[in-house]
């Protein structure tokens, strides 16, 4: 079945234009809810979002659509996309939903779904939802309506998860960091993570107003971070995008390290620790090494 609404990463578009309208998003949540109810007696869905002003409207539409299909909803508020994936698994929910258009400007928004394991859902599942969208809605009666509640400490739980990934015998004490959250979902998460790990933290891009997400700051506009690191004589700078699933890194000299270079470092670290590799992974690592070498030569 050819998909009409789902793209490579959920459903995304300009707010106020189909499909990113409140009526369609309500229908979408209702259709997804019906798919879930067919497999689970009382499913639970987690909804997180970034800081776009349109997130309020789309969150309400999703909540209503899910509740109308008999699905309970847990509202997380503004949290990074990886936090929704983690919390969906940790809370034993049946589905996670992110309201975000990632690195796009504030006038765009989107809906992305995660499985109960915090992973991307299959094309077959998306086709099933689109087939349900083509049907007339079936509203449940009052006794079967879903409920909604808010998980007030969602950001705090994710902060603790991030800290647990850092070796307990290490500390960032003595390091001065600049954190740029792109006025996005990590504005109240990323600075706290690094501060609680011991670093001296200063911030840019951590004052969202609903319309300044990704506007001249963040991973897609790293010049602001480079300038801040140099001006403050910081050791490093970290830039995220609007939903905090994209990263760029700056050293004290103002040298910018992009995602491919960071992935290479991570991969080589895993190799050094004896992580198993298949022939396919070895080939991919060689390709990544060649790419990083080319990037380094271009920046000299």
C-alpha positions as a LaTeX table, in Angstrom:
\begin{tabular}{lrrr}
\hline
Residue & $x$ (\AA) & $y$ (\AA) & $z$ (\AA) \\
\hline
Unk1 & 0.00 & 0.00 & 0.00 \\
Unk2 & 1.34 & 3.45 & $-0.97$ \\
Unk3 & 1.53 & 5.76 & 2.02 \\
Unk4 & $-0.25$ & 9.10 & 1.68 \\
Unk5 & 0.72 & 10.89 & 4.88 \\
Unk6 & 3.75 & 9.20 & 6.40 \\
Unk7 & 7.17 & 10.22 & 5.15 \\
Unk8 & 10.59 & 8.91 & 6.09 \\
Unk9 & 10.24 & 10.25 & 9.63 \\
Unk10 & 6.58 & 10.52 & 10.57 \\
Unk11 & 4.25 & 13.22 & 9.27 \\
Unk12 & 5.58 & 16.74 & 8.83 \\
Unk13 & 4.49 & 19.98 & 7.20 \\
Unk14 & 3.55 & 23.62 & 7.59 \\
Unk15 & 1.22 & 24.36 & 10.49 \\
Unk16 & $-2.27$ & 25.27 & 9.32 \\
Unk17 & $-1.86$ & 23.44 & 6.03 \\
Unk18 & $-2.88$ & 19.78 & 5.56 \\
Unk19 & $-1.89$ & 17.51 & 7.13 \\
Unk20 & $-0.66$ & 19.63 & 10.06 \\
Unk21 & $-4.10$ & 20.90 & 11.07 \\
Unk22 & $-5.93$ & 20.19 & 14.35 \\
Unk23 & $-8.79$ & 18.34 & 12.66 \\
Unk24 & $-6.48$ & 15.98 & 10.82 \\
Unk25 & $-4.27$ & 15.38 & 13.85 \\
Unk26 & $-7.35$ & 14.49 & 15.90 \\
Unk27 & $-8.38$ & 12.00 & 13.18 \\
Unk28 & $-4.82$ & 10.64 & 13.07 \\
Unk29 & $-4.73$ & 10.01 & 16.82 \\
Unk30 & $-8.15$ & 8.38 & 16.67 \\
Unk31 & $-7.00$ & 6.07 & 13.88 \\
Unk32 & $-3.78$ & 5.19 & 15.72 \\
Unk33 & $-5.83$ & 4.63 & 18.86 \\
Unk34 & $-8.13$ & 2.18 & 17.10 \\
Unk35 & $-5.10$ & 0.25 & 15.85 \\
Unk36 & $-3.73$ & 0.10 & 19.40 \\
Unk37 & $-7.05$ & $-0.90$ & 20.99 \\
Unk38 & $-7.31$ & $-3.83$ & 18.59 \\
Unk39 & $-4.09$ & $-5.21$ & 20.12 \\
Unk40 & $-4.22$ & $-4.00$ & 23.75 \\
Unk41 & $-7.21$ & $-3.85$ & 26.11 \\
Unk42 & $-6.33$ & $-0.41$ & 27.56 \\
Unk43 & $-3.33$ & 1.11 & 25.78 \\
Unk44 & $-1.26$ & 3.98 & 27.13 \\
Unk45 & 0.40 & 6.59 & 24.92 \\
Unk46 & 3.09 & 9.11 & 25.93 \\
Unk47 & 3.14 & 12.50 & 24.18 \\
Unk48 & 6.17 & 14.79 & 24.21 \\
Unk49 & 6.86 & 17.92 & 22.21 \\
Unk50 & 9.42 & 20.59 & 21.45 \\
Unk51 & 8.92 & 24.31 & 22.17 \\
Unk52 & 7.00 & 25.45 & 19.07 \\
Unk53 & 3.89 & 27.47 & 19.84 \\
Unk54 & 1.84 & 25.12 & 17.64 \\
Unk55 & 2.70 & 22.26 & 20.00 \\
Unk56 & $-0.10$ & 23.29 & 22.37 \\
Unk57 & $-2.71$ & 22.99 & 19.63 \\
Unk58 & $-1.45$ & 19.69 & 18.25 \\
Unk59 & $-1.02$ & 18.20 & 21.73 \\
Unk60 & $-4.67$ & 18.93 & 22.53 \\
Unk61 & $-5.79$ & 17.41 & 19.23 \\
Unk62 & $-3.75$ & 14.25 & 19.83 \\
Unk63 & $-5.08$ & 13.93 & 23.38 \\
Unk64 & $-8.69$ & 14.20 & 22.21 \\
Unk65 & $-8.20$ & 11.76 & 19.35 \\
Unk66 & $-6.59$ & 9.12 & 21.54 \\
Unk67 & $-9.13$ & 9.52 & 24.34 \\
Unk68 & $-11.99$ & 9.20 & 21.86 \\
Unk69 & $-10.66$ & 5.77 & 20.84 \\
Unk70 & $-10.32$ & 4.54 & 24.44 \\
Unk71 & $-6.60$ & 5.26 & 24.86 \\
Unk72 & $-5.05$ & 6.75 & 28.01 \\
Unk73 & $-2.57$ & 9.59 & 27.48 \\
Unk74 & 0.42 & 10.73 & 29.52 \\
Unk75 & 1.62 & 14.26 & 28.70 \\
Unk76 & 5.37 & 14.81 & 29.05 \\
Unk77 & 5.58 & 18.46 & 28.04 \\
Unk78 & 8.68 & 19.77 & 26.23 \\
Unk79 & 11.33 & 17.03 & 26.25 \\
Unk80 & 13.95 & 15.84 & 23.73 \\
Unk81 & 12.89 & 13.26 & 21.17 \\
Unk82 & 15.23 & 10.63 & 22.70 \\
Unk83 & 13.50 & 11.23 & 26.05 \\
Unk84 & 10.17 & 10.16 & 24.57 \\
Unk85 & 11.76 & 6.98 & 23.21 \\
Unk86 & 13.32 & 6.23 & 26.62 \\
Unk87 & 10.25 & 7.07 & 28.72 \\
Unk88 & 7.93 & 5.06 & 26.47 \\
Unk89 & 9.99 & 1.99 & 27.26 \\
Unk90 & 10.54 & 2.86 & 30.92 \\
Unk91 & 6.84 & 3.55 & 31.55 \\
Unk92 & 5.79 & 0.35 & 29.76 \\
Unk93 & 3.57 & 2.38 & 27.42 \\
Unk94 & 2.31 & 0.99 & 24.14 \\
Unk95 & 3.31 & 4.00 & 22.05 \\
Unk96 & 5.33 & 7.22 & 22.20 \\
Unk97 & 4.49 & 10.34 & 20.21 \\
Unk98 & 6.72 & 13.35 & 19.50 \\
Unk99 & 5.32 & 16.67 & 18.29 \\
Unk100 & 8.25 & 18.27 & 16.48 \\
Unk101 & 9.62 & 19.30 & 13.12 \\
Unk102 & 13.19 & 18.80 & 14.36 \\
Unk103 & 15.56 & 21.37 & 12.82 \\
Unk104 & 12.86 & 23.11 & 10.73 \\
Unk105 & 11.70 & 26.68 & 11.53 \\
Unk106 & 8.89 & 27.25 & 14.01 \\
Unk107 & 6.22 & 27.52 & 11.31 \\
Unk108 & 6.55 & 23.79 & 10.63 \\
Unk109 & 5.61 & 20.91 & 12.88 \\
Unk110 & 5.20 & 17.16 & 12.72 \\
Unk111 & 4.13 & 13.98 & 14.44 \\
Unk112 & 6.49 & 11.04 & 14.98 \\
Unk113 & 5.73 & 7.70 & 16.65 \\
Unk114 & 7.83 & 5.26 & 18.69 \\
Unk115 & 7.03 & 1.63 & 19.52 \\
Unk116 & 6.76 & 0.30 & 23.06 \\
Unk117 & 10.49 & $-0.47$ & 22.83 \\
Unk118 & 11.35 & 3.12 & 21.90 \\
Unk119 & 12.16 & 2.23 & 18.30 \\
Unk120 & 10.82 & 3.34 & 14.95 \\
Unk121 & 7.64 & 1.62 & 13.81 \\
Unk122 & 7.43 & $-0.45$ & 10.65 \\
Unk123 & 6.09 & 0.57 & 7.25 \\
Unk124 & 3.39 & $-2.06$ & 7.73 \\
Unk125 & 2.20 & $-0.35$ & 10.93 \\
Unk126 & 2.07 & 3.02 & 9.16 \\
Unk127 & 0.09 & 1.45 & 6.31 \\
Unk128 & $-2.33$ & 0.01 & 8.86 \\
Unk129 & $-2.87$ & 3.48 & 10.35 \\
Unk130 & $-3.45$ & 5.02 & 6.93 \\
Unk131 & $-6.00$ & 2.32 & 6.14 \\
Unk132 & $-7.78$ & 3.17 & 9.40 \\
Unk133 & $-7.73$ & 6.86 & 8.48 \\
Unk134 & $-9.75$ & 6.03 & 5.38 \\
Unk135 & $-12.55$ & 4.61 & 7.54 \\
Unk136 & $-15.23$ & 6.55 & 9.40 \\
Unk137 & $-14.39$ & 7.20 & 13.06 \\
Unk138 & $-15.88$ & 4.94 & 15.73 \\
Unk139 & $-16.20$ & 6.93 & 18.94 \\
Unk140 & $-16.22$ & 4.87 & 22.12 \\
Unk141 & $-18.95$ & 5.43 & 24.72 \\
Unk142 & $-18.40$ & 7.44 & 27.89 \\
Unk143 & $-17.47$ & 4.39 & 29.98 \\
Unk144 & $-14.64$ & 3.51 & 27.57 \\
Unk145 & $-13.15$ & 6.98 & 27.02 \\
Unk146 & $-9.47$ & 7.35 & 27.71 \\
Unk147 & $-8.04$ & 9.60 & 30.41 \\
Unk148 & $-5.12$ & 12.03 & 30.39 \\
Unk149 & $-2.56$ & 12.89 & 33.03 \\
Unk150 & 0.74 & 14.74 & 33.16 \\
Unk151 & 4.09 & 13.20 & 34.09 \\
Unk152 & 5.45 & 16.20 & 35.99 \\
Unk153 & 9.01 & 14.90 & 36.40 \\
Unk154 & 9.52 & 13.69 & 32.82 \\
Unk155 & 12.53 & 15.95 & 32.24 \\
Unk156 & 14.05 & 14.96 & 35.57 \\
Unk157 & 13.74 & 11.25 & 34.81 \\
Unk158 & 15.50 & 11.74 & 31.49 \\
Unk159 & 18.25 & 13.81 & 33.11 \\
Unk160 & 18.94 & 10.93 & 35.50 \\
Unk161 & 18.98 & 8.47 & 32.59 \\
Unk162 & 21.53 & 10.60 & 30.72 \\
Unk163 & 23.73 & 10.84 & 33.81 \\
Unk164 & 23.66 & 7.06 & 34.23 \\
Unk165 & 25.26 & 6.66 & 30.79 \\
Unk166 & 28.34 & 8.54 & 32.05 \\
Unk167 & 30.93 & 6.43 & 33.94 \\
Unk168 & 30.60 & 7.02 & 37.67 \\
Unk169 & 34.38 & 7.15 & 38.12 \\
Unk170 & 34.62 & 10.16 & 35.79 \\
Unk171 & 33.66 & 13.80 & 36.31 \\
Unk172 & 33.43 & 16.94 & 34.19 \\
Unk173 & 34.69 & 19.04 & 37.09 \\
Unk174 & 37.12 & 21.69 & 35.91 \\
Unk175 & 35.63 & 21.95 & 32.42 \\
Unk176 & 33.82 & 25.04 & 31.18 \\
Unk177 & 31.10 & 24.21 & 28.66 \\
Unk178 & 28.76 & 26.28 & 26.51 \\
Unk179 & 25.46 & 24.50 & 25.83 \\
Unk180 & 23.24 & 25.63 & 22.93 \\
Unk181 & 19.79 & 24.02 & 22.92 \\
Unk182 & 18.47 & 25.89 & 19.85 \\
Unk183 & 15.67 & 27.34 & 22.03 \\
Unk184 & 14.25 & 23.84 & 21.72 \\
Unk185 & 13.22 & 20.79 & 23.69 \\
Unk186 & 16.49 & 20.37 & 25.61 \\
Unk187 & 16.60 & 23.91 & 27.02 \\
Unk188 & 15.81 & 22.64 & 30.53 \\
Unk189 & 17.57 & 19.28 & 30.19 \\
Unk190 & 21.00 & 19.58 & 28.55 \\
Unk191 & 22.42 & 22.32 & 30.83 \\
Unk192 & 21.35 & 20.39 & 33.95 \\
Unk193 & 22.91 & 17.14 & 32.71 \\
Unk194 & 26.34 & 18.69 & 32.23 \\
Unk195 & 26.11 & 20.79 & 35.39 \\
Unk196 & 25.22 & 17.77 & 37.51 \\
Unk197 & 28.16 & 15.90 & 36.02 \\
Unk198 & 30.44 & 18.60 & 37.40 \\
Unk199 & 30.97 & 21.05 & 34.55 \\
Unk200 & 30.76 & 24.82 & 34.73 \\
Unk201 & 27.95 & 25.51 & 32.26 \\
Unk202 & 26.90 & 28.64 & 30.41 \\
Unk203 & 24.08 & 28.65 & 27.90 \\
Unk204 & 22.85 & 30.15 & 24.67 \\
Unk205 & 19.69 & 29.14 & 22.86 \\
Unk206 & 17.97 & 28.18 & 26.12 \\
Unk207 & 15.21 & 30.82 & 26.24 \\
Unk208 & 12.36 & 29.54 & 24.06 \\
Unk209 & 9.41 & 31.79 & 23.31 \\
Unk210 & 7.52 & 29.44 & 20.99 \\
Unk211 & 8.78 & 31.10 & 17.83 \\
Unk212 & 12.57 & 31.27 & 18.12 \\
Unk213 & 13.37 & 27.55 & 17.86 \\
Unk214 & 16.39 & 26.93 & 15.58 \\
Unk215 & 16.54 & 30.67 & 14.83 \\
Unk216 & 20.22 & 31.48 & 14.41 \\
Unk217 & 21.31 & 29.01 & 17.09 \\
Unk218 & 21.60 & 25.27 & 17.56 \\
Unk219 & 23.15 & 22.47 & 15.57 \\
Unk220 & 21.96 & 23.86 & 12.23 \\
Unk221 & 23.44 & 27.31 & 12.96 \\
Unk222 & 26.63 & 26.51 & 14.90 \\
Unk223 & 28.36 & 29.84 & 14.24 \\
Unk224 & 26.69 & 31.24 & 17.38 \\
Unk225 & 28.20 & 28.46 & 19.49 \\
Unk226 & 31.65 & 28.85 & 17.93 \\
Unk227 & 31.58 & 32.57 & 18.75 \\
Unk228 & 30.39 & 31.93 & 22.32 \\
Unk229 & 33.08 & 29.32 & 23.02 \\
Unk230 & 35.81 & 31.66 & 21.80 \\
Unk231 & 34.43 & 34.70 & 23.62 \\
Unk232 & 34.03 & 32.85 & 26.91 \\
Unk233 & 37.29 & 30.91 & 26.55 \\
Unk234 & 35.34 & 27.73 & 27.21 \\
Unk235 & 36.80 & 24.26 & 26.85 \\
Unk236 & 33.99 & 22.89 & 24.67 \\
Unk237 & 30.63 & 23.77 & 23.22 \\
Unk238 & 27.67 & 21.49 & 22.53 \\
Unk239 & 24.92 & 22.42 & 20.07 \\
Unk240 & 21.64 & 20.52 & 19.73 \\
Unk241 & 18.77 & 21.04 & 17.31 \\
Unk242 & 15.15 & 21.82 & 18.15 \\
Unk243 & 14.19 & 18.33 & 19.28 \\
Unk244 & 17.68 & 17.45 & 20.56 \\
Unk245 & 18.39 & 14.43 & 18.38 \\
Unk246 & 21.15 & 16.17 & 16.43 \\
Unk247 & 24.53 & 17.26 & 17.81 \\
Unk248 & 27.53 & 19.35 & 16.85 \\
Unk249 & 30.62 & 19.88 & 18.99 \\
Unk250 & 33.10 & 22.75 & 19.25 \\
Unk251 & 36.55 & 22.64 & 20.88 \\
Unk252 & 38.34 & 25.52 & 22.62 \\
Unk253 & 39.94 & 26.60 & 19.34 \\
Unk254 & 36.53 & 27.02 & 17.72 \\
Unk255 & 36.92 & 23.86 & 15.62 \\
Unk256 & 33.50 & 22.44 & 14.75 \\
Unk257 & 33.01 & 18.67 & 14.74 \\
Unk258 & 29.97 & 17.46 & 12.80 \\
Unk259 & 27.83 & 14.39 & 13.28 \\
Unk260 & 29.85 & 12.14 & 10.96 \\
Unk261 & 33.07 & 12.88 & 12.84 \\
Unk262 & 31.40 & 12.30 & 16.22 \\
Unk263 & 29.96 & 8.99 & 15.00 \\
Unk264 & 33.43 & 7.94 & 13.87 \\
Unk265 & 34.91 & 8.70 & 17.30 \\
Unk266 & 32.09 & 6.76 & 18.98 \\
Unk267 & 32.53 & 3.81 & 16.65 \\
Unk268 & 36.29 & 3.69 & 17.18 \\
Unk269 & 35.76 & 3.86 & 20.94 \\
Unk270 & 33.48 & 0.83 & 20.75 \\
Unk271 & 36.12 & $-1.00$ & 18.70 \\
Unk272 & 38.77 & $-0.11$ & 21.29 \\
Unk273 & 36.53 & $-1.58$ & 23.98 \\
Unk274 & 36.26 & $-4.85$ & 22.07 \\
Unk275 & 32.72 & $-4.48$ & 20.75 \\
Unk276 & 31.95 & $-7.26$ & 18.23 \\
Unk277 & 32.00 & $-6.33$ & 14.55 \\
Unk278 & 30.60 & $-8.04$ & 11.50 \\
Unk279 & 32.11 & $-7.74$ & 8.02 \\
Unk280 & 29.33 & $-5.28$ & 7.18 \\
Unk281 & 30.18 & $-3.11$ & 10.19 \\
Unk282 & 33.88 & $-3.19$ & 9.27 \\
Unk283 & 33.05 & $-1.98$ & 5.76 \\
Unk284 & 30.83 & 0.79 & 7.15 \\
Unk285 & 33.56 & 1.86 & 9.57 \\
Unk286 & 36.09 & 2.07 & 6.74 \\
Unk287 & 33.70 & 4.24 & 4.72 \\
Unk288 & 33.16 & 6.48 & 7.73 \\
Unk289 & 36.92 & 6.74 & 8.29 \\
Unk290 & 37.43 & 7.86 & 4.68 \\
Unk291 & 34.64 & 10.44 & 5.04 \\
Unk292 & 36.11 & 11.88 & 8.25 \\
Unk293 & 39.59 & 12.06 & 6.71 \\
Unk294 & 38.16 & 13.99 & 3.76 \\
Unk295 & 36.33 & 16.39 & 6.10 \\
Unk296 & 39.49 & 17.00 & 8.08 \\
Unk297 & 41.47 & 17.75 & 4.92 \\
Unk298 & 38.78 & 20.16 & 3.68 \\
Unk299 & 38.94 & 22.11 & 6.95 \\
Unk300 & 42.72 & 22.57 & 6.94 \\
\hline
\end{tabular}
